[in-house]
Amino acid sequence: MNEPREEPARAPHENAETSHFGFRTVPLADKQGMVDSVFHSVANRYDLMNDLMSGGLHRAWKAALVTAVNPPRANRFSLLDLAGGTGDVAFRVLAAGGAATRATVVDINPDMLEVGRERAAARSLAGVAFVEGNAEALPFPDRSFDAVTVAFGIRNVPRIEVALAETRRVLAIGGHFLCLEFSTVDVPGLDALYDFYSFNIIPALGRFVAGDAEAYRYLVESIRRFPPPERFAGMMREAGFARVSFRPLTGGIVALHSGWRL
Ligand SMILES: C[S@@+](CC[C@H](N)C(=O)[O-])C[C@H]1O[C@@H](n2cnc3c(N)ncnc32)[C@H](O)[C@@H]1O
């Protein structure tokens, strides 16, 4: 386990205008463009790579997210899936909800959204809209949605605290925020195995399947730079969420965070 573990979100020598791109410290203003190139490069292979990299586990993690969203079968329900990419979470919430469930996928990357639109068309799915937008400045009025989800997206956003404040702003009073994100593996043995897999197998898979090892190296590194779950829960509280909690899944590979706008 030679790779760096979790470090402070901002090291002492960094000033307020820097951020991380994987393990690199980069100007805050540059980060979003670098993230956008990653998802531009992998958009067409993104869903296949998710299955390959996680051995299908991302489906179980997303199922846990949808269970927590618990969309009503009978009433109107509006979901915002933030950084929703190719629509995976939105499709699952629509399938779980009733006829009056609506989902909006917002993502900054038009290539990911285009794949999502094609997938929705192939399934003849109504009730889902794809909107280009930045999590740091959401293009929706206050209190627009009953629930906001974000799966594996928040760590890519340069100013997470701004995105959390925006998320709370667009949630209705009584609305639920659920965030699925990679977390901190703390099961002895599993941590070493997970590191080996992450830093060796995933970039190799990225090279052979998506033609881009670097993009997948970024994804792995960005997971390691994301705050541990207790600290992310603190960020959610600071953004004003109530009844904040989290639940580790699969030995802490992933955590499901929950908070409410009360
Ligand atoms: C790892 S993908 C997750 C996609 C989807 N949620 C899923 O679970 O399959 C991360 C997504 O975050 C999006 N993203 C990155 N920065 C963003 C931002 N500032 N605002 C909105 N979306 C952003 C990327 O374009 C990408 O589609």
mmCIF file of C-alpha atoms and ligand atoms in Angstrom:
data_model
loop_
_atom_site.group_PDB
_atom_site.id
_atom_site.type_symbol
_atom_site.label_atom_id
_atom_site.label_comp_id
_atom_site.label_asym_id
_atom_site.label_seq_id
_atom_site.Cartn_x
_atom_site.Cartn_y
_atom_site.Cartn_z
ATOM 1 C CA MET A 1 0.000 0.000 0.000
ATOM 2 C CA ASN A 2 2.368 2.673 -1.205
ATOM 3 C CA GLU A 3 -0.276 4.978 -2.540
ATOM 4 C CA PRO A 4 -1.185 8.057 -0.503
ATOM 5 C CA ARG A 5 -4.187 7.598 1.745
ATOM 6 C CA GLU A 6 -6.676 10.258 2.619
ATOM 7 C CA GLU A 7 -5.101 13.648 3.211
ATOM 8 C CA PRO A 8 -6.575 16.930 4.391
ATOM 9 C CA ALA A 9 -8.925 18.414 1.816
ATOM 10 C CA ARG A 10 -6.483 21.309 1.565
ATOM 11 C CA ALA A 11 -2.809 20.923 2.541
ATOM 12 C CA PRO A 12 -1.243 23.837 4.466
ATOM 13 C CA HIS A 13 0.901 25.046 1.545
ATOM 14 C CA GLU A 14 -2.123 25.351 -0.714
ATOM 15 C CA ASN A 15 -4.016 28.575 -0.940
ATOM 16 C CA ALA A 16 -7.752 28.944 -1.386
ATOM 17 C CA GLU A 17 -7.428 28.972 -5.172
ATOM 18 C CA THR A 18 -6.170 25.407 -5.582
ATOM 19 C CA SER A 19 -7.966 22.107 -5.836
ATOM 20 C CA HIS A 20 -7.126 18.497 -6.608
ATOM 21 C CA PHE A 21 -7.180 16.647 -9.844
ATOM 22 C CA GLY A 22 -6.553 13.143 -8.567
ATOM 23 C CA PHE A 23 -3.285 13.364 -6.610
ATOM 24 C CA ARG A 24 -2.201 16.572 -8.359
ATOM 25 C CA THR A 25 -2.747 20.016 -6.905
ATOM 26 C CA VAL A 26 -4.140 22.217 -9.663
ATOM 27 C CA PRO A 27 -5.522 25.766 -9.885
ATOM 28 C CA LEU A 28 -9.164 25.713 -8.836
ATOM 29 C CA ALA A 29 -10.100 27.384 -12.103
ATOM 30 C CA ASP A 30 -8.545 24.532 -14.119
ATOM 31 C CA LYS A 31 -10.130 21.577 -12.352
ATOM 32 C CA GLN A 32 -13.549 21.550 -14.027
ATOM 33 C CA GLY A 33 -12.047 21.581 -17.532
ATOM 34 C CA MET A 34 -9.795 18.660 -16.625
ATOM 35 C CA VAL A 35 -12.738 16.689 -15.201
ATOM 36 C CA ASP A 36 -14.766 17.474 -18.325
ATOM 37 C CA SER A 37 -12.026 16.027 -20.572
ATOM 38 C CA VAL A 38 -12.097 12.792 -18.566
ATOM 39 C CA PHE A 39 -15.838 12.311 -19.041
ATOM 40 C CA HIS A 40 -15.717 13.464 -22.660
ATOM 41 C CA SER A 41 -13.158 10.722 -23.266
ATOM 42 C CA VAL A 42 -15.038 7.914 -21.484
ATOM 43 C CA ALA A 43 -18.712 8.798 -22.172
ATOM 44 C CA ASN A 44 -19.335 6.109 -24.801
ATOM 45 C CA ARG A 45 -17.843 3.332 -22.698
ATOM 46 C CA TYR A 46 -18.896 4.705 -19.321
ATOM 47 C CA ASP A 47 -21.703 2.239 -18.520
ATOM 48 C CA LEU A 48 -19.795 -0.813 -19.734
ATOM 49 C CA MET A 49 -16.770 0.264 -17.702
ATOM 50 C CA ASN A 50 -18.928 0.679 -14.580
ATOM 51 C CA ASP A 51 -20.003 -2.953 -14.849
ATOM 52 C CA LEU A 52 -16.485 -4.199 -15.568
ATOM 53 C CA MET A 53 -14.732 -2.153 -12.888
ATOM 54 C CA SER A 54 -17.186 -2.922 -10.112
ATOM 55 C CA GLY A 55 -18.001 -6.499 -11.182
ATOM 56 C CA GLY A 56 -21.617 -5.329 -11.376
ATOM 57 C CA LEU A 57 -21.566 -4.090 -7.771
ATOM 58 C CA HIS A 58 -22.522 -0.554 -8.791
ATOM 59 C CA ARG A 59 -25.988 -1.980 -9.534
ATOM 60 C CA ALA A 60 -26.373 -3.142 -5.922
ATOM 61 C CA TRP A 61 -25.112 0.213 -4.608
ATOM 62 C CA LYS A 62 -27.554 2.096 -6.830
ATOM 63 C CA ALA A 63 -30.350 -0.264 -5.732
ATOM 64 C CA ALA A 64 -29.599 0.718 -2.112
ATOM 65 C CA LEU A 65 -29.763 4.381 -3.145
ATOM 66 C CA VAL A 66 -33.130 3.934 -4.867
ATOM 67 C CA THR A 67 -34.526 2.045 -1.855
ATOM 68 C CA ALA A 68 -33.510 5.011 0.308
ATOM 69 C CA VAL A 69 -35.157 7.474 -2.122
ATOM 70 C CA ASN A 70 -38.316 5.393 -1.779
ATOM 71 C CA PRO A 71 -40.360 7.187 -4.465
ATOM 72 C CA PRO A 72 -44.108 6.945 -3.755
ATOM 73 C CA ARG A 73 -46.175 4.736 -6.085
ATOM 74 C CA ALA A 74 -49.296 6.905 -5.884
ATOM 75 C CA ASN A 75 -48.265 10.556 -5.501
ATOM 76 C CA ARG A 76 -46.401 13.079 -7.616
ATOM 77 C CA PHE A 77 -42.672 12.942 -6.984
ATOM 78 C CA SER A 78 -39.878 14.936 -8.574
ATOM 79 C CA LEU A 79 -36.276 13.804 -8.453
ATOM 80 C CA LEU A 80 -33.148 15.705 -9.412
ATOM 81 C CA ASP A 81 -30.228 13.419 -10.196
ATOM 82 C CA LEU A 82 -27.187 15.615 -9.874
ATOM 83 C CA ALA A 83 -24.114 14.811 -11.975
ATOM 84 C CA GLY A 84 -26.444 12.159 -13.353
ATOM 85 C CA GLY A 85 -24.387 11.431 -16.469
ATOM 86 C CA THR A 86 -25.946 8.688 -18.565
ATOM 87 C CA GLY A 87 -29.149 8.547 -16.493
ATOM 88 C CA ASP A 88 -28.615 5.305 -14.609
ATOM 89 C CA VAL A 89 -29.975 6.457 -11.238
ATOM 90 C CA ALA A 90 -32.855 8.427 -12.778
ATOM 91 C CA PHE A 91 -33.993 5.365 -14.778
ATOM 92 C CA ARG A 92 -33.980 3.245 -11.641
ATOM 93 C CA VAL A 93 -35.980 5.779 -9.619
ATOM 94 C CA LEU A 94 -38.525 6.049 -12.452
ATOM 95 C CA ALA A 95 -38.853 2.258 -12.488
ATOM 96 C CA ALA A 96 -39.387 2.175 -8.714
ATOM 97 C CA GLY A 97 -41.844 5.089 -8.585
ATOM 98 C CA GLY A 98 -45.377 5.493 -9.830
ATOM 99 C CA ALA A 99 -46.727 7.050 -13.033
ATOM 100 C CA ALA A 100 -46.429 10.529 -11.506
ATOM 101 C CA THR A 101 -42.699 10.232 -10.822
ATOM 102 C CA ARG A 102 -40.530 12.643 -12.811
ATOM 103 C CA ALA A 103 -36.747 12.747 -12.989
ATOM 104 C CA THR A 104 -34.377 15.466 -14.116
ATOM 105 C CA VAL A 105 -30.787 14.547 -14.859
ATOM 106 C CA VAL A 106 -28.413 17.481 -14.626
ATOM 107 C CA ASP A 107 -24.796 17.143 -15.691
ATOM 108 C CA ILE A 108 -22.102 19.517 -16.884
ATOM 109 C CA ASN A 109 -20.965 17.195 -19.654
ATOM 110 C CA PRO A 110 -22.953 17.150 -22.933
ATOM 111 C CA ASP A 111 -21.338 13.867 -24.053
ATOM 112 C CA MET A 112 -22.552 12.012 -20.964
ATOM 113 C CA LEU A 113 -26.027 13.548 -21.352
ATOM 114 C CA GLU A 114 -26.195 12.538 -25.011
ATOM 115 C CA VAL A 115 -25.542 8.901 -24.093
ATOM 116 C CA GLY A 116 -28.282 9.259 -21.465
ATOM 117 C CA ARG A 117 -30.767 10.672 -23.992
ATOM 118 C CA GLU A 118 -30.054 7.772 -26.370
ATOM 119 C CA ARG A 119 -30.546 5.247 -23.563
ATOM 120 C CA ALA A 120 -33.848 6.883 -22.554
ATOM 121 C CA ALA A 121 -35.039 6.855 -26.186
ATOM 122 C CA ALA A 122 -34.072 3.183 -26.579
ATOM 123 C CA ARG A 123 -36.261 2.381 -23.541
ATOM 124 C CA SER A 124 -39.072 4.699 -24.713
ATOM 125 C CA LEU A 125 -38.849 6.386 -21.340
ATOM 126 C CA ALA A 126 -41.003 9.411 -20.739
ATOM 127 C CA GLY A 127 -40.731 11.327 -17.511
ATOM 128 C CA VAL A 128 -37.027 12.048 -17.691
ATOM 129 C CA ALA A 129 -35.386 15.298 -18.785
ATOM 130 C CA PHE A 130 -31.674 15.826 -19.436
ATOM 131 C CA VAL A 131 -30.361 19.278 -18.589
ATOM 132 C CA GLU A 132 -26.847 20.627 -19.028
ATOM 133 C CA GLY A 133 -25.812 22.458 -15.885
ATOM 134 C CA ASN A 134 -23.194 22.932 -13.219
ATOM 135 C CA ALA A 135 -23.746 21.513 -9.725
ATOM 136 C CA GLU A 136 -22.250 24.743 -8.365
ATOM 137 C CA ALA A 137 -24.952 26.907 -10.014
ATOM 138 C CA LEU A 138 -28.029 24.774 -10.573
ATOM 139 C CA PRO A 139 -30.406 26.118 -13.237
ATOM 140 C CA PHE A 140 -33.548 25.507 -11.131
ATOM 141 C CA PRO A 141 -35.669 27.646 -8.810
ATOM 142 C CA ASP A 142 -35.555 27.237 -5.026
ATOM 143 C CA ARG A 143 -37.432 24.266 -3.533
ATOM 144 C CA SER A 144 -38.095 22.551 -6.904
ATOM 145 C CA PHE A 145 -37.508 18.869 -6.059
ATOM 146 C CA ASP A 146 -38.729 16.289 -3.545
ATOM 147 C CA ALA A 147 -35.383 14.490 -3.578
ATOM 148 C CA VAL A 148 -31.898 15.058 -4.918
ATOM 149 C CA THR A 149 -29.526 12.175 -5.584
ATOM 150 C CA VAL A 150 -25.901 12.211 -6.625
ATOM 151 C CA ALA A 151 -24.025 8.998 -7.372
ATOM 152 C CA PHE A 152 -20.252 9.032 -7.782
ATOM 153 C CA GLY A 153 -20.464 12.632 -8.909
ATOM 154 C CA ILE A 154 -19.839 14.980 -5.996
ATOM 155 C CA ARG A 155 -16.109 14.227 -5.758
ATOM 156 C CA ASN A 156 -15.636 15.571 -9.281
ATOM 157 C CA VAL A 157 -17.070 18.993 -8.449
ATOM 158 C CA PRO A 158 -14.371 21.611 -7.726
ATOM 159 C CA ARG A 159 -16.239 23.384 -4.893
ATOM 160 C CA ILE A 160 -18.177 20.675 -3.089
ATOM 161 C CA GLU A 161 -19.452 23.052 -0.401
ATOM 162 C CA VAL A 162 -21.019 25.270 -3.083
ATOM 163 C CA ALA A 163 -22.690 22.245 -4.698
ATOM 164 C CA LEU A 164 -24.078 21.159 -1.307
ATOM 165 C CA ALA A 165 -25.547 24.619 -0.714
ATOM 166 C CA GLU A 166 -27.102 24.550 -4.189
ATOM 167 C CA THR A 167 -28.512 21.073 -3.555
ATOM 168 C CA ARG A 168 -30.197 22.250 -0.381
ATOM 169 C CA ARG A 169 -31.532 25.358 -2.134
ATOM 170 C CA VAL A 170 -33.372 23.370 -4.837
ATOM 171 C CA LEU A 171 -34.817 20.816 -2.380
ATOM 172 C CA ALA A 172 -38.368 21.284 -1.142
ATOM 173 C CA ILE A 173 -38.841 21.679 2.610
ATOM 174 C CA GLY A 174 -38.929 18.103 3.883
ATOM 175 C CA GLY A 175 -36.914 16.985 0.849
ATOM 176 C CA HIS A 176 -34.299 14.239 0.999
ATOM 177 C CA PHE A 177 -30.696 14.394 -0.237
ATOM 178 C CA LEU A 178 -28.932 11.116 -0.886
ATOM 179 C CA CYS A 179 -25.332 10.839 -1.967
ATOM 180 C CA LEU A 180 -23.596 7.651 -3.016
ATOM 181 C CA GLU A 181 -19.839 8.075 -3.106
ATOM 182 C CA PHE A 182 -16.690 6.024 -2.808
ATOM 183 C CA SER A 183 -15.471 5.938 0.750
ATOM 184 C CA THR A 184 -12.784 4.586 3.056
ATOM 185 C CA VAL A 185 -12.162 0.829 3.124
ATOM 186 C CA ASP A 186 -11.255 -0.190 6.658
ATOM 187 C CA VAL A 187 -11.534 -3.977 6.549
ATOM 188 C CA PRO A 188 -8.043 -5.484 7.103
ATOM 189 C CA GLY A 189 -6.957 -7.348 3.973
ATOM 190 C CA LEU A 190 -9.683 -5.844 1.823
ATOM 191 C CA ASP A 191 -7.897 -2.459 1.902
ATOM 192 C CA ALA A 192 -4.661 -3.868 0.399
ATOM 193 C CA LEU A 193 -6.583 -5.877 -2.191
ATOM 194 C CA TYR A 194 -8.686 -2.835 -3.061
ATOM 195 C CA ASP A 195 -5.589 -0.650 -3.486
ATOM 196 C CA PHE A 196 -3.918 -3.214 -5.733
ATOM 197 C CA TYR A 197 -7.059 -3.555 -7.830
ATOM 198 C CA SER A 198 -7.610 0.207 -8.022
ATOM 199 C CA PHE A 199 -4.132 1.271 -9.015
ATOM 200 C CA ASN A 200 -3.260 -1.654 -11.303
ATOM 201 C CA ILE A 201 -6.312 -3.363 -12.735
ATOM 202 C CA ILE A 202 -8.634 -0.377 -13.236
ATOM 203 C CA PRO A 203 -6.218 1.760 -15.330
ATOM 204 C CA ALA A 204 -5.418 -1.354 -17.403
ATOM 205 C CA LEU A 205 -9.133 -1.994 -17.960
ATOM 206 C CA GLY A 206 -9.502 1.677 -18.888
ATOM 207 C CA ARG A 207 -6.758 1.348 -21.480
ATOM 208 C CA PHE A 208 -8.181 -1.789 -23.109
ATOM 209 C CA VAL A 209 -11.889 -1.036 -22.962
ATOM 210 C CA ALA A 210 -12.167 2.762 -23.064
ATOM 211 C CA GLY A 211 -8.794 3.477 -24.684
ATOM 212 C CA ASP A 212 -7.810 5.806 -21.841
ATOM 213 C CA ALA A 213 -5.813 4.600 -18.830
ATOM 214 C CA GLU A 214 -5.218 8.154 -17.560
ATOM 215 C CA ALA A 215 -8.938 8.904 -17.251
ATOM 216 C CA TYR A 216 -9.367 5.871 -15.029
ATOM 217 C CA ARG A 217 -6.221 6.681 -13.054
ATOM 218 C CA TYR A 218 -7.874 10.045 -12.291
ATOM 219 C CA LEU A 219 -11.068 8.286 -11.159
ATOM 220 C CA VAL A 220 -9.110 6.066 -8.775
ATOM 221 C CA GLU A 221 -7.019 8.931 -7.405
ATOM 222 C CA SER A 222 -10.045 11.177 -6.956
ATOM 223 C CA ILE A 223 -11.636 8.462 -4.805
ATOM 224 C CA ARG A 224 -8.632 8.584 -2.481
ATOM 225 C CA ARG A 225 -8.798 12.366 -2.214
ATOM 226 C CA PHE A 226 -12.466 12.456 -1.284
ATOM 227 C CA PRO A 227 -13.049 13.240 2.433
ATOM 228 C CA PRO A 228 -13.731 10.273 4.743
ATOM 229 C CA PRO A 229 -17.442 9.760 5.444
ATOM 230 C CA GLU A 230 -17.443 11.468 8.860
ATOM 231 C CA ARG A 231 -15.935 14.592 7.330
ATOM 232 C CA PHE A 232 -18.333 14.595 4.388
ATOM 233 C CA ALA A 233 -21.210 14.251 6.874
ATOM 234 C CA GLY A 234 -19.813 17.351 8.611
ATOM 235 C CA MET A 235 -19.791 19.221 5.291
ATOM 236 C CA MET A 236 -23.437 18.275 4.792
ATOM 237 C CA ARG A 237 -24.315 19.635 8.247
ATOM 238 C CA GLU A 238 -22.402 22.840 7.517
ATOM 239 C CA ALA A 239 -24.462 23.229 4.337
ATOM 240 C CA GLY A 240 -27.571 23.129 6.516
ATOM 241 C CA PHE A 241 -28.778 19.548 6.107
ATOM 242 C CA ALA A 242 -30.565 17.977 9.072
ATOM 243 C CA ARG A 243 -30.622 14.401 10.392
ATOM 244 C CA VAL A 244 -27.384 13.672 8.545
ATOM 245 C CA SER A 245 -26.243 10.052 8.535
ATOM 246 C CA PHE A 246 -24.259 7.625 6.415
ATOM 247 C CA ARG A 247 -24.051 3.890 5.917
ATOM 248 C CA PRO A 248 -20.952 2.068 4.638
ATOM 249 C CA LEU A 249 -21.592 -0.500 1.895
ATOM 250 C CA THR A 250 -19.329 -3.409 0.833
ATOM 251 C CA GLY A 251 -16.752 -2.948 3.580
ATOM 252 C CA GLY A 252 -16.653 0.829 3.106
ATOM 253 C CA ILE A 253 -15.817 0.813 -0.605
ATOM 254 C CA VAL A 254 -18.875 3.037 -0.909
ATOM 255 C CA ALA A 255 -20.953 5.060 1.572
ATOM 256 C CA LEU A 256 -24.572 6.108 1.252
ATOM 257 C CA HIS A 257 -25.014 9.575 2.803
ATOM 258 C CA SER A 258 -28.393 10.955 3.772
ATOM 259 C CA GLY A 259 -29.601 14.381 4.870
ATOM 260 C CA TRP A 260 -32.861 16.332 4.894
ATOM 261 C CA ARG A 261 -33.930 19.881 4.264
ATOM 262 C CA LEU A 262 -36.158 20.645 7.221
HETATM 263 C C1 LIG B 1 -18.569 9.171 -12.282
HETATM 264 S S1 LIG B 1 -19.779 10.039 -13.222
HETATM 265 C C2 LIG B 1 -21.277 9.558 -12.418
HETATM 266 C C3 LIG B 1 -22.446 9.462 -13.348
HETATM 267 C C4 LIG B 1 -23.734 8.874 -12.747
HETATM 268 N N1 LIG B 1 -24.158 9.621 -11.578
HETATM 269 C C5 LIG B 1 -23.591 7.411 -12.408
HETATM 270 O O1 LIG B 1 -23.576 7.079 -11.223
HETATM 271 O O2 LIG B 1 -23.474 6.603 -13.316
HETATM 272 C C6 LIG B 1 -19.541 11.691 -12.676
HETATM 273 C C7 LIG B 1 -20.353 12.715 -13.415
HETATM 274 O O3 LIG B 1 -20.189 13.981 -12.779
HETATM 275 C C8 LIG B 1 -20.308 14.972 -13.780
HETATM 276 N N2 LIG B 1 -19.814 16.264 -13.268
HETATM 277 C C9 LIG B 1 -18.543 16.606 -12.990
HETATM 278 N N3 LIG B 1 -18.486 17.872 -12.558
HETATM 279 C C10 LIG B 1 -19.761 18.353 -12.551
HETATM 280 C C11 LIG B 1 -20.355 19.597 -12.186
HETATM 281 N N4 LIG B 1 -19.614 20.613 -11.733
HETATM 282 N N5 LIG B 1 -21.678 19.731 -12.307
HETATM 283 C C12 LIG B 1 -22.443 18.710 -12.765
HETATM 284 N N6 LIG B 1 -21.942 17.509 -13.136
HETATM 285 C C13 LIG B 1 -20.617 17.319 -13.011
HETATM 286 C C14 LIG B 1 -19.491 14.383 -14.914
HETATM 287 O O4 LIG B 1 -19.726 15.038 -16.140
HETATM 288 C C15 LIG B 1 -19.937 12.932 -14.880
HETATM 289 O O5 LIG B 1 -21.028 12.696 -15.718
#
